[in-house]
Amino acid sequence: MVDLSQYLPILLFLGVALALSSAFVLLPMLVSRLTGSHKPTVAKLSEYECGFPAFEDPRSQFDVRFYLVAILFIVFDLEAAFLYPWAVSVFSLGWTAWISMMVFIAELALGLAYAWKKGALDWE
């Protein structure tokens, strides 16, 4: 027989998290309806993007360079996430950690050089 009482704190935590997240979503909507601040107008219901109304189909394709820049941002953001803990503990980890991080940075530098050569960073 399995003792499920060990999972009670986890279930309580999940219940409290679900209750609080629901309250943070539903209570402002309920209060706005009850206080009368929920008055939709044409201006409030119109789409708003960059300070002016949309002038073309919202399902149009983005330029591929937008995605390349986004991918490069994610790659170098991850590099920073890996580099900080490594820098904190590099002296206790030894030469193996230093060499592996240099290989990692060299791979990222090659990726940046490739993206630069392909023109992913050129914006018109």
PDB file of C-alpha atoms in Angstrom:
ATOM      1  CA  MET A   1       0.000   0.000   0.000  1.00  0.00           C
ATOM      2  CA  VAL A   2       1.327   3.436  -0.926  1.00  0.00           C
ATOM      3  CA  ASP A   3       1.287   6.213   1.661  1.00  0.00           C
ATOM      4  CA  LEU A   4      -0.094   9.274  -0.151  1.00  0.00           C
ATOM      5  CA  SER A   5       0.061  11.560   2.892  1.00  0.00           C
ATOM      6  CA  GLN A   6       3.552  12.627   1.808  1.00  0.00           C
ATOM      7  CA  TYR A   7       1.971  14.457  -1.129  1.00  0.00           C
ATOM      8  CA  LEU A   8      -0.394  16.539   1.015  1.00  0.00           C
ATOM      9  CA  PRO A   9       1.946  19.575   1.292  1.00  0.00           C
ATOM     10  CA  ILE A  10       2.389  19.593  -2.488  1.00  0.00           C
ATOM     11  CA  LEU A  11      -1.352  19.402  -3.056  1.00  0.00           C
ATOM     12  CA  LEU A  12      -1.909  22.215  -0.548  1.00  0.00           C
ATOM     13  CA  PHE A  13       0.723  24.327  -2.296  1.00  0.00           C
ATOM     14  CA  LEU A  14      -0.896  23.698  -5.684  1.00  0.00           C
ATOM     15  CA  GLY A  15      -4.331  24.504  -4.281  1.00  0.00           C
ATOM     16  CA  VAL A  16      -3.158  27.804  -2.796  1.00  0.00           C
ATOM     17  CA  ALA A  17      -1.336  28.682  -6.033  1.00  0.00           C
ATOM     18  CA  LEU A  18      -4.425  27.912  -8.104  1.00  0.00           C
ATOM     19  CA  ALA A  19      -6.677  29.908  -5.780  1.00  0.00           C
ATOM     20  CA  LEU A  20      -4.364  32.946  -5.757  1.00  0.00           C
ATOM     21  CA  SER A  21      -3.794  32.944  -9.512  1.00  0.00           C
ATOM     22  CA  SER A  22      -7.528  32.652 -10.137  1.00  0.00           C
ATOM     23  CA  ALA A  23      -8.185  35.486  -7.690  1.00  0.00           C
ATOM     24  CA  PHE A  24      -5.601  37.730  -9.370  1.00  0.00           C
ATOM     25  CA  VAL A  25      -7.250  37.142 -12.739  1.00  0.00           C
ATOM     26  CA  LEU A  26     -10.933  37.121 -11.856  1.00  0.00           C
ATOM     27  CA  LEU A  27     -11.174  39.728  -9.074  1.00  0.00           C
ATOM     28  CA  PRO A  28     -10.069  42.742 -11.173  1.00  0.00           C
ATOM     29  CA  MET A  29     -12.570  41.796 -13.882  1.00  0.00           C
ATOM     30  CA  LEU A  30     -15.353  41.393 -11.314  1.00  0.00           C
ATOM     31  CA  VAL A  31     -14.516  44.669  -9.546  1.00  0.00           C
ATOM     32  CA  SER A  32     -14.426  46.587 -12.845  1.00  0.00           C
ATOM     33  CA  ARG A  33     -17.873  45.264 -13.757  1.00  0.00           C
ATOM     34  CA  LEU A  34     -19.299  46.095 -10.337  1.00  0.00           C
ATOM     35  CA  THR A  35     -17.822  49.602 -10.111  1.00  0.00           C
ATOM     36  CA  GLY A  36     -18.957  50.606 -13.583  1.00  0.00           C
ATOM     37  CA  SER A  37     -15.534  51.164 -15.076  1.00  0.00           C
ATOM     38  CA  HIS A  38     -16.271  48.492 -17.667  1.00  0.00           C
ATOM     39  CA  LYS A  39     -17.666  50.650 -20.469  1.00  0.00           C
ATOM     40  CA  PRO A  40     -16.430  49.405 -23.838  1.00  0.00           C
ATOM     41  CA  THR A  41     -16.268  52.048 -26.549  1.00  0.00           C
ATOM     42  CA  VAL A  42     -15.088  51.920 -30.143  1.00  0.00           C
ATOM     43  CA  ALA A  43     -11.732  53.407 -29.129  1.00  0.00           C
ATOM     44  CA  LYS A  44     -11.241  50.894 -26.312  1.00  0.00           C
ATOM     45  CA  LEU A  45     -12.129  47.923 -28.520  1.00  0.00           C
ATOM     46  CA  SER A  46      -9.894  48.934 -31.448  1.00  0.00           C
ATOM     47  CA  GLU A  47      -6.531  47.279 -31.893  1.00  0.00           C
ATOM     48  CA  TYR A  48      -3.558  49.341 -30.826  1.00  0.00           C
ATOM     49  CA  GLU A  49      -0.064  48.795 -32.119  1.00  0.00           C
ATOM     50  CA  CYS A  50       2.863  51.194 -32.094  1.00  0.00           C
ATOM     51  CA  GLY A  51       0.676  54.259 -31.643  1.00  0.00           C
ATOM     52  CA  PHE A  52      -1.391  53.902 -34.817  1.00  0.00           C
ATOM     53  CA  PRO A  53      -4.093  51.544 -36.089  1.00  0.00           C
ATOM     54  CA  ALA A  54      -3.071  48.497 -38.066  1.00  0.00           C
ATOM     55  CA  PHE A  55      -3.016  49.140 -41.809  1.00  0.00           C
ATOM     56  CA  GLU A  56      -2.499  45.660 -43.210  1.00  0.00           C
ATOM     57  CA  ASP A  57      -3.576  42.082 -42.675  1.00  0.00           C
ATOM     58  CA  PRO A  58      -2.515  40.842 -39.195  1.00  0.00           C
ATOM     59  CA  ARG A  59      -1.749  37.403 -40.658  1.00  0.00           C
ATOM     60  CA  SER A  60       0.987  38.710 -42.952  1.00  0.00           C
ATOM     61  CA  GLN A  61       4.363  37.044 -42.751  1.00  0.00           C
ATOM     62  CA  PHE A  62       7.253  38.641 -40.912  1.00  0.00           C
ATOM     63  CA  ASP A  63      10.593  39.057 -42.560  1.00  0.00           C
ATOM     64  CA  VAL A  64      12.866  36.124 -41.753  1.00  0.00           C
ATOM     65  CA  ARG A  65      15.516  38.512 -40.404  1.00  0.00           C
ATOM     66  CA  PHE A  66      13.202  39.295 -37.498  1.00  0.00           C
ATOM     67  CA  TYR A  67      13.331  35.646 -36.473  1.00  0.00           C
ATOM     68  CA  LEU A  68      17.094  35.467 -36.971  1.00  0.00           C
ATOM     69  CA  VAL A  69      17.641  38.418 -34.669  1.00  0.00           C
ATOM     70  CA  ALA A  70      15.297  36.842 -32.110  1.00  0.00           C
ATOM     71  CA  ILE A  71      17.197  33.545 -32.265  1.00  0.00           C
ATOM     72  CA  LEU A  72      20.517  35.364 -31.881  1.00  0.00           C
ATOM     73  CA  PHE A  73      19.149  37.190 -28.844  1.00  0.00           C
ATOM     74  CA  ILE A  74      18.075  33.903 -27.263  1.00  0.00           C
ATOM     75  CA  VAL A  75      21.448  32.293 -27.985  1.00  0.00           C
ATOM     76  CA  PHE A  76      23.435  35.110 -26.410  1.00  0.00           C
ATOM     77  CA  ASP A  77      20.993  35.411 -23.526  1.00  0.00           C
ATOM     78  CA  LEU A  78      21.614  31.726 -22.802  1.00  0.00           C
ATOM     79  CA  GLU A  79      25.322  32.364 -23.036  1.00  0.00           C
ATOM     80  CA  ALA A  80      25.045  34.931 -20.279  1.00  0.00           C
ATOM     81  CA  ALA A  81      22.983  32.491 -18.219  1.00  0.00           C
ATOM     82  CA  PHE A  82      25.699  29.843 -18.544  1.00  0.00           C
ATOM     83  CA  LEU A  83      28.630  32.226 -18.192  1.00  0.00           C
ATOM     84  CA  TYR A  84      27.716  33.756 -14.835  1.00  0.00           C
ATOM     85  CA  PRO A  85      27.608  30.556 -12.736  1.00  0.00           C
ATOM     86  CA  TRP A  86      30.734  29.331 -14.490  1.00  0.00           C
ATOM     87  CA  ALA A  87      32.588  32.564 -13.664  1.00  0.00           C
ATOM     88  CA  VAL A  88      31.601  32.275 -10.010  1.00  0.00           C
ATOM     89  CA  SER A  89      32.934  28.741  -9.639  1.00  0.00           C
ATOM     90  CA  VAL A  90      35.698  28.510 -12.270  1.00  0.00           C
ATOM     91  CA  PHE A  91      38.576  28.453  -9.779  1.00  0.00           C
ATOM     92  CA  SER A  92      37.147  25.499  -7.889  1.00  0.00           C
ATOM     93  CA  LEU A  93      36.279  23.538 -11.047  1.00  0.00           C
ATOM     94  CA  GLY A  94      39.724  23.450 -12.616  1.00  0.00           C
ATOM     95  CA  TRP A  95      41.091  23.463 -16.146  1.00  0.00           C
ATOM     96  CA  THR A  96      38.437  21.155 -17.572  1.00  0.00           C
ATOM     97  CA  ALA A  97      35.701  23.683 -16.865  1.00  0.00           C
ATOM     98  CA  TRP A  98      37.796  26.509 -18.308  1.00  0.00           C
ATOM     99  CA  ILE A  99      38.522  24.620 -21.526  1.00  0.00           C
ATOM    100  CA  SER A 100      34.918  23.508 -21.970  1.00  0.00           C
ATOM    101  CA  MET A 101      33.693  27.096 -21.556  1.00  0.00           C
ATOM    102  CA  MET A 102      36.241  28.347 -24.081  1.00  0.00           C
ATOM    103  CA  VAL A 103      34.966  25.743 -26.560  1.00  0.00           C
ATOM    104  CA  PHE A 104      31.399  26.889 -25.848  1.00  0.00           C
ATOM    105  CA  ILE A 105      32.299  30.551 -26.405  1.00  0.00           C
ATOM    106  CA  ALA A 106      34.196  29.661 -29.588  1.00  0.00           C
ATOM    107  CA  GLU A 107      31.116  27.859 -30.925  1.00  0.00           C
ATOM    108  CA  LEU A 108      28.982  30.915 -30.176  1.00  0.00           C
ATOM    109  CA  ALA A 109      31.539  33.165 -31.856  1.00  0.00           C
ATOM    110  CA  LEU A 110      31.451  30.946 -34.949  1.00  0.00           C
ATOM    111  CA  GLY A 111      27.649  31.144 -34.952  1.00  0.00           C
ATOM    112  CA  LEU A 112      27.785  34.931 -34.683  1.00  0.00           C
ATOM    113  CA  ALA A 113      30.333  35.124 -37.513  1.00  0.00           C
ATOM    114  CA  TYR A 114      28.121  32.902 -39.664  1.00  0.00           C
ATOM    115  CA  ALA A 115      25.022  35.019 -38.973  1.00  0.00           C
ATOM    116  CA  TRP A 116      27.010  38.180 -39.679  1.00  0.00           C
ATOM    117  CA  LYS A 117      28.332  36.746 -42.958  1.00  0.00           C
ATOM    118  CA  LYS A 118      24.824  35.696 -44.026  1.00  0.00           C
ATOM    119  CA  GLY A 119      23.554  39.230 -43.371  1.00  0.00           C
ATOM    120  CA  ALA A 120      21.252  38.368 -40.479  1.00  0.00           C
ATOM    121  CA  LEU A 121      22.384  41.480 -38.606  1.00  0.00           C
ATOM    122  CA  ASP A 122      21.914  43.885 -41.547  1.00  0.00           C
ATOM    123  CA  TRP A 123      18.650  45.768 -41.275  1.00  0.00           C
ATOM    124  CA  GLU A 124      17.277  47.984 -44.007  1.00  0.00           C
TER     125      GLU A 124
END
